[in-house]
Amino acid sequence: MKTIKDFDLNNKKVIIRVDFNVPIKDGIILDDTRIKESLKTIKYAIDNNAKVILMSHLGRIKDETDKLKNTLKPVSTKLSELLNKNVIFVPNTRGEELENAINNLKNGEVLLMENTRFEDLPDKKESKNDPELGKYWASLGDIYINDAFGTAHRAHASNVGIASNLPSGIGFLIQKELDNLLPAINNPNRPFTVILGGAKVSDKIGVIENIVKKADYILIGGGMAFTFLKAEGIEIGSSLLDIESIDFCKKILKENENKIILPIDVVTDQKECFITDITMEERGLDIGRKTVKLFKQYLDISKTIIWNGPVGMFEEKKYSHGTEEICQILKNIDAIKIAGGGDTASAIKNLGYECAFTHISTGGGASLELLEGKVLPGIDVIK
Ligand code: ADP
Ligand code: MG
């Protein structure tokens, strides 16, 4: 697959699709991680004398008020600060002002176009990959570089649409994601252990079906563990239950008896106990200490570990211990350790354990789809 390094960027109009989908409140950027992560690719294009045209989505646009909340203007200010360089912001997604601004760009200059999803009003042209829109945006540049991993699992006009109409490659951020995720999933050093948690089984059925074929062990925690426990006939009280997934869990457990490891104890809203001691009124919210020890035995011998889904309701401090213990265990293990999923990444960050990982994926949905064994349309189009 072509990367930005395979192109001569000198004097070329290079469209870079970045992921500037940052949290903004009242015009203030609350977390600029995503902007910082895109800098390597942008700087490379600047240093190689490109005329840099940046495109990104921000939030969802369903009506006119969403446009006011989701303008990329604050991002252009922040980006300018981070690059220590002027960034030309164009408050449109098409038309003369945009075209003129692009045609007036000098080598090494940077322009940011307004939120691509402004084109979702009225008829979802961006999100439904309207062919005319992709063609139009492509007509604004000479080369297209996709570096927005977070949207690579969606076929939108700003990725698949443009890439279908221009010589294309991937940027450094997508390259890093693929270089870490693909070998871990498809060619892991063994034993290969996957830790799965989070809320619902139904969100992760695709992941479980694919990963069960590849992993040596699957350690299950979080809310989803209770549907598996229920499938084993255990009383789970008022813990999270995904009724429609019980049969799926039964089947997976039956076919993979020695592979799926379930919690043996639990922290509920009332006490810490064996999973067989949960009463009707109780709700399981974290894995217990005996389960942490059990999981550790598997993790200690593993050579590749992928983690998706917090093992407890980590947003509340008193139910974050299991998740923190897993971080601590991983920190002391010499293996390839990869985390994916939006909440998993933020749990690791909040607990201060980023250093424990080989790679933490920046794309929640995209990394899940790779775990499901799917191809990502925004990347496939570049191959
Ligand atoms: P990711 O975004 O990493 O893929 P998910 O979205 O699947 O993860 O799951 C994260 C959510 O799961 C968190 O909001 C967390 O509170 C919730 N969760 C974890 N354990 C439990 C539990 N025992 N009961 C209810 N919710 C839980
Ligand atoms: Mg989530």
PDB file of C-alpha atoms in Angstrom, residues 106-234:
ATOM      1  CA  LYS A 106       2.155  28.641  -1.959  1.00  0.00           C
ATOM      2  CA  ASN A 107       4.396  25.656  -1.359  1.00  0.00           C
ATOM      3  CA  GLY A 108       4.523  24.806   2.353  1.00  0.00           C
ATOM      4  CA  GLU A 109       1.318  26.689   3.193  1.00  0.00           C
ATOM      5  CA  VAL A 110      -1.543  25.059   5.088  1.00  0.00           C
ATOM      6  CA  LEU A 111      -5.276  25.425   4.557  1.00  0.00           C
ATOM      7  CA  LEU A 112      -8.085  23.907   6.606  1.00  0.00           C
ATOM      8  CA  MET A 113     -11.486  23.510   4.999  1.00  0.00           C
ATOM      9  CA  GLU A 114     -14.664  23.680   7.104  1.00  0.00           C
ATOM     10  CA  ASN A 115     -16.143  20.471   8.582  1.00  0.00           C
ATOM     11  CA  THR A 116     -16.764  17.926   5.798  1.00  0.00           C
ATOM     12  CA  ARG A 117     -20.049  16.961   7.450  1.00  0.00           C
ATOM     13  CA  PHE A 118     -21.534  20.375   6.681  1.00  0.00           C
ATOM     14  CA  GLU A 119     -22.263  18.528   3.422  1.00  0.00           C
ATOM     15  CA  ASP A 120     -24.557  16.172   5.363  1.00  0.00           C
ATOM     16  CA  LEU A 121     -27.167  18.905   5.339  1.00  0.00           C
ATOM     17  CA  PRO A 122     -29.600  18.416   3.666  1.00  0.00           C
ATOM     18  CA  ASP A 123     -28.960  14.948   2.226  1.00  0.00           C
ATOM     19  CA  LYS A 124     -25.940  13.300   3.841  1.00  0.00           C
ATOM     20  CA  LYS A 125     -23.679  13.776   0.846  1.00  0.00           C
ATOM     21  CA  GLU A 126     -20.520  13.285   2.932  1.00  0.00           C
ATOM     22  CA  SER A 127     -21.684  10.364   5.065  1.00  0.00           C
ATOM     23  CA  LYS A 128     -23.344   8.553   2.180  1.00  0.00           C
ATOM     24  CA  ASN A 129     -20.349   9.050  -0.081  1.00  0.00           C
ATOM     25  CA  ASP A 130     -22.156  11.005  -2.766  1.00  0.00           C
ATOM     26  CA  PRO A 131     -20.074  10.347  -5.926  1.00  0.00           C
ATOM     27  CA  GLU A 132     -20.306  13.945  -7.179  1.00  0.00           C
ATOM     28  CA  LEU A 133     -19.034  15.324  -3.884  1.00  0.00           C
ATOM     29  CA  GLY A 134     -16.044  12.959  -3.821  1.00  0.00           C
ATOM     30  CA  LYS A 135     -15.236  13.920  -7.390  1.00  0.00           C
ATOM     31  CA  TYR A 136     -15.536  17.645  -6.616  1.00  0.00           C
ATOM     32  CA  TRP A 137     -13.268  17.493  -3.570  1.00  0.00           C
ATOM     33  CA  ALA A 138     -10.778  15.403  -5.545  1.00  0.00           C
ATOM     34  CA  SER A 139     -10.740  18.118  -8.230  1.00  0.00           C
ATOM     35  CA  LEU A 140      -9.283  20.515  -5.649  1.00  0.00           C
ATOM     36  CA  GLY A 141      -6.029  18.566  -5.273  1.00  0.00           C
ATOM     37  CA  ASP A 142      -3.365  16.497  -7.015  1.00  0.00           C
ATOM     38  CA  ILE A 143      -2.692  13.831  -4.368  1.00  0.00           C
ATOM     39  CA  TYR A 144      -4.838  12.404  -1.577  1.00  0.00           C
ATOM     40  CA  ILE A 145      -3.477  11.147   1.742  1.00  0.00           C
ATOM     41  CA  ASN A 146      -5.813   9.457   4.212  1.00  0.00           C
ATOM     42  CA  ASP A 147      -4.631   9.748   7.806  1.00  0.00           C
ATOM     43  CA  ALA A 148      -7.990   9.577   9.591  1.00  0.00           C
ATOM     44  CA  PHE A 149      -7.952   6.115  11.159  1.00  0.00           C
ATOM     45  CA  GLY A 150     -11.000   6.901  13.303  1.00  0.00           C
ATOM     46  CA  THR A 151     -13.272   7.080  10.236  1.00  0.00           C
ATOM     47  CA  ALA A 152     -11.521   4.503   8.056  1.00  0.00           C
ATOM     48  CA  HIS A 153     -14.287   1.964   8.791  1.00  0.00           C
ATOM     49  CA  ARG A 154     -16.824   4.225   7.057  1.00  0.00           C
ATOM     50  CA  ALA A 155     -17.128   4.866   3.324  1.00  0.00           C
ATOM     51  CA  HIS A 156     -17.530   8.629   3.178  1.00  0.00           C
ATOM     52  CA  ALA A 157     -16.991  11.150   0.385  1.00  0.00           C
ATOM     53  CA  SER A 158     -13.942  12.572   2.204  1.00  0.00           C
ATOM     54  CA  ASN A 159     -12.142   9.228   2.230  1.00  0.00           C
ATOM     55  CA  VAL A 160     -13.457   6.641  -0.242  1.00  0.00           C
ATOM     56  CA  GLY A 161     -14.957   9.318  -2.511  1.00  0.00           C
ATOM     57  CA  ILE A 162     -11.781  11.345  -2.973  1.00  0.00           C
ATOM     58  CA  ALA A 163      -9.480   8.325  -3.012  1.00  0.00           C
ATOM     59  CA  SER A 164     -11.474   6.846  -5.895  1.00  0.00           C
ATOM     60  CA  ASN A 165     -10.597   9.918  -7.969  1.00  0.00           C
ATOM     61  CA  LEU A 166      -6.959  10.728  -7.128  1.00  0.00           C
ATOM     62  CA  PRO A 167      -3.578   9.028  -6.681  1.00  0.00           C
ATOM     63  CA  SER A 168      -3.779   8.096  -2.978  1.00  0.00           C
ATOM     64  CA  GLY A 169      -1.781   6.895  -0.022  1.00  0.00           C
ATOM     65  CA  ILE A 170      -1.955   6.644   3.751  1.00  0.00           C
ATOM     66  CA  GLY A 171      -0.341   8.946   6.309  1.00  0.00           C
ATOM     67  CA  PHE A 172       1.881   8.097   9.261  1.00  0.00           C
ATOM     68  CA  LEU A 173      -0.937   7.703  11.783  1.00  0.00           C
ATOM     69  CA  ILE A 174      -2.853   5.092   9.793  1.00  0.00           C
ATOM     70  CA  GLN A 175       0.404   3.367   8.969  1.00  0.00           C
ATOM     71  CA  LYS A 176       1.262   3.101  12.673  1.00  0.00           C
ATOM     72  CA  GLU A 177      -2.178   1.707  13.486  1.00  0.00           C
ATOM     73  CA  LEU A 178      -1.991  -0.952  10.779  1.00  0.00           C
ATOM     74  CA  ASP A 179       1.627  -1.879  11.553  1.00  0.00           C
ATOM     75  CA  ASN A 180       0.635  -2.551  15.170  1.00  0.00           C
ATOM     76  CA  LEU A 181      -2.851  -4.002  14.860  1.00  0.00           C
ATOM     77  CA  LEU A 182      -2.656  -6.277  11.822  1.00  0.00           C
ATOM     78  CA  PRO A 183       0.279  -8.501  12.854  1.00  0.00           C
ATOM     79  CA  ALA A 184      -1.072  -8.774  16.410  1.00  0.00           C
ATOM     80  CA  ILE A 185      -4.449  -9.957  15.158  1.00  0.00           C
ATOM     81  CA  ASN A 186      -3.396 -12.076  12.202  1.00  0.00           C
ATOM     82  CA  ASN A 187       0.061 -13.330  13.049  1.00  0.00           C
ATOM     83  CA  PRO A 188       0.438 -13.134  16.840  1.00  0.00           C
ATOM     84  CA  ASN A 189       3.275 -14.476  18.925  1.00  0.00           C
ATOM     85  CA  ARG A 190       1.732 -17.181  21.099  1.00  0.00           C
ATOM     86  CA  PRO A 191       0.150 -17.651  23.500  1.00  0.00           C
ATOM     87  CA  PHE A 192      -2.195 -14.962  22.203  1.00  0.00           C
ATOM     88  CA  THR A 193      -4.641 -13.718  24.822  1.00  0.00           C
ATOM     89  CA  VAL A 194      -7.525 -11.320  24.340  1.00  0.00           C
ATOM     90  CA  ILE A 195      -9.130  -9.465  27.222  1.00  0.00           C
ATOM     91  CA  LEU A 196     -12.714  -8.544  26.445  1.00  0.00           C
ATOM     92  CA  GLY A 197     -14.907  -6.329  28.570  1.00  0.00           C
ATOM     93  CA  GLY A 198     -17.199  -3.384  28.188  1.00  0.00           C
ATOM     94  CA  ALA A 199     -20.915  -3.165  28.389  1.00  0.00           C
ATOM     95  CA  LYS A 200     -22.874  -5.413  26.067  1.00  0.00           C
ATOM     96  CA  VAL A 201     -22.171  -8.745  24.412  1.00  0.00           C
ATOM     97  CA  SER A 202     -24.249  -7.661  21.423  1.00  0.00           C
ATOM     98  CA  ASP A 203     -21.769  -4.835  20.658  1.00  0.00           C
ATOM     99  CA  LYS A 204     -18.957  -7.365  20.464  1.00  0.00           C
ATOM    100  CA  ILE A 205     -20.466 -10.441  18.812  1.00  0.00           C
ATOM    101  CA  GLY A 206     -18.481  -9.856  15.621  1.00  0.00           C
ATOM    102  CA  VAL A 207     -15.273  -9.471  17.627  1.00  0.00           C
ATOM    103  CA  ILE A 208     -15.897 -12.614  19.655  1.00  0.00           C
ATOM    104  CA  GLU A 209     -16.730 -14.701  16.582  1.00  0.00           C
ATOM    105  CA  ASN A 210     -13.553 -13.683  14.794  1.00  0.00           C
ATOM    106  CA  ILE A 211     -11.147 -13.611  17.719  1.00  0.00           C
ATOM    107  CA  VAL A 212     -12.222 -16.971  19.112  1.00  0.00           C
ATOM    108  CA  LYS A 213     -10.759 -18.516  15.964  1.00  0.00           C
ATOM    109  CA  LYS A 214      -7.396 -16.835  16.509  1.00  0.00           C
ATOM    110  CA  ALA A 215      -6.746 -16.438  20.222  1.00  0.00           C
ATOM    111  CA  ASP A 216      -5.454 -19.065  22.640  1.00  0.00           C
ATOM    112  CA  TYR A 217      -7.334 -17.546  25.568  1.00  0.00           C
ATOM    113  CA  ILE A 218     -10.150 -15.037  25.925  1.00  0.00           C
ATOM    114  CA  LEU A 219     -10.519 -13.461  29.350  1.00  0.00           C
ATOM    115  CA  ILE A 220     -13.967 -11.977  29.773  1.00  0.00           C
ATOM    116  CA  GLY A 221     -14.803  -9.212  32.221  1.00  0.00           C
ATOM    117  CA  GLY A 222     -16.993  -6.121  32.347  1.00  0.00           C
ATOM    118  CA  GLY A 223     -20.722  -6.048  31.904  1.00  0.00           C
ATOM    119  CA  MET A 224     -20.601  -8.627  29.146  1.00  0.00           C
ATOM    120  CA  ALA A 225     -19.304 -11.313  31.511  1.00  0.00           C
ATOM    121  CA  PHE A 226     -22.717 -11.533  33.175  1.00  0.00           C
ATOM    122  CA  THR A 227     -24.498 -12.730  30.057  1.00  0.00           C
ATOM    123  CA  PHE A 228     -21.867 -15.471  29.760  1.00  0.00           C
ATOM    124  CA  LEU A 229     -22.319 -16.350  33.450  1.00  0.00           C
ATOM    125  CA  LYS A 230     -26.086 -16.407  33.008  1.00  0.00           C
ATOM    126  CA  ALA A 231     -25.586 -18.752  30.061  1.00  0.00           C
ATOM    127  CA  GLU A 232     -23.788 -21.073  32.485  1.00  0.00           C
ATOM    128  CA  GLY A 233     -26.825 -20.988  34.742  1.00  0.00           C
ATOM    129  CA  ILE A 234     -25.430 -18.628  37.367  1.00  0.00           C
TER     130      ILE A 234
END
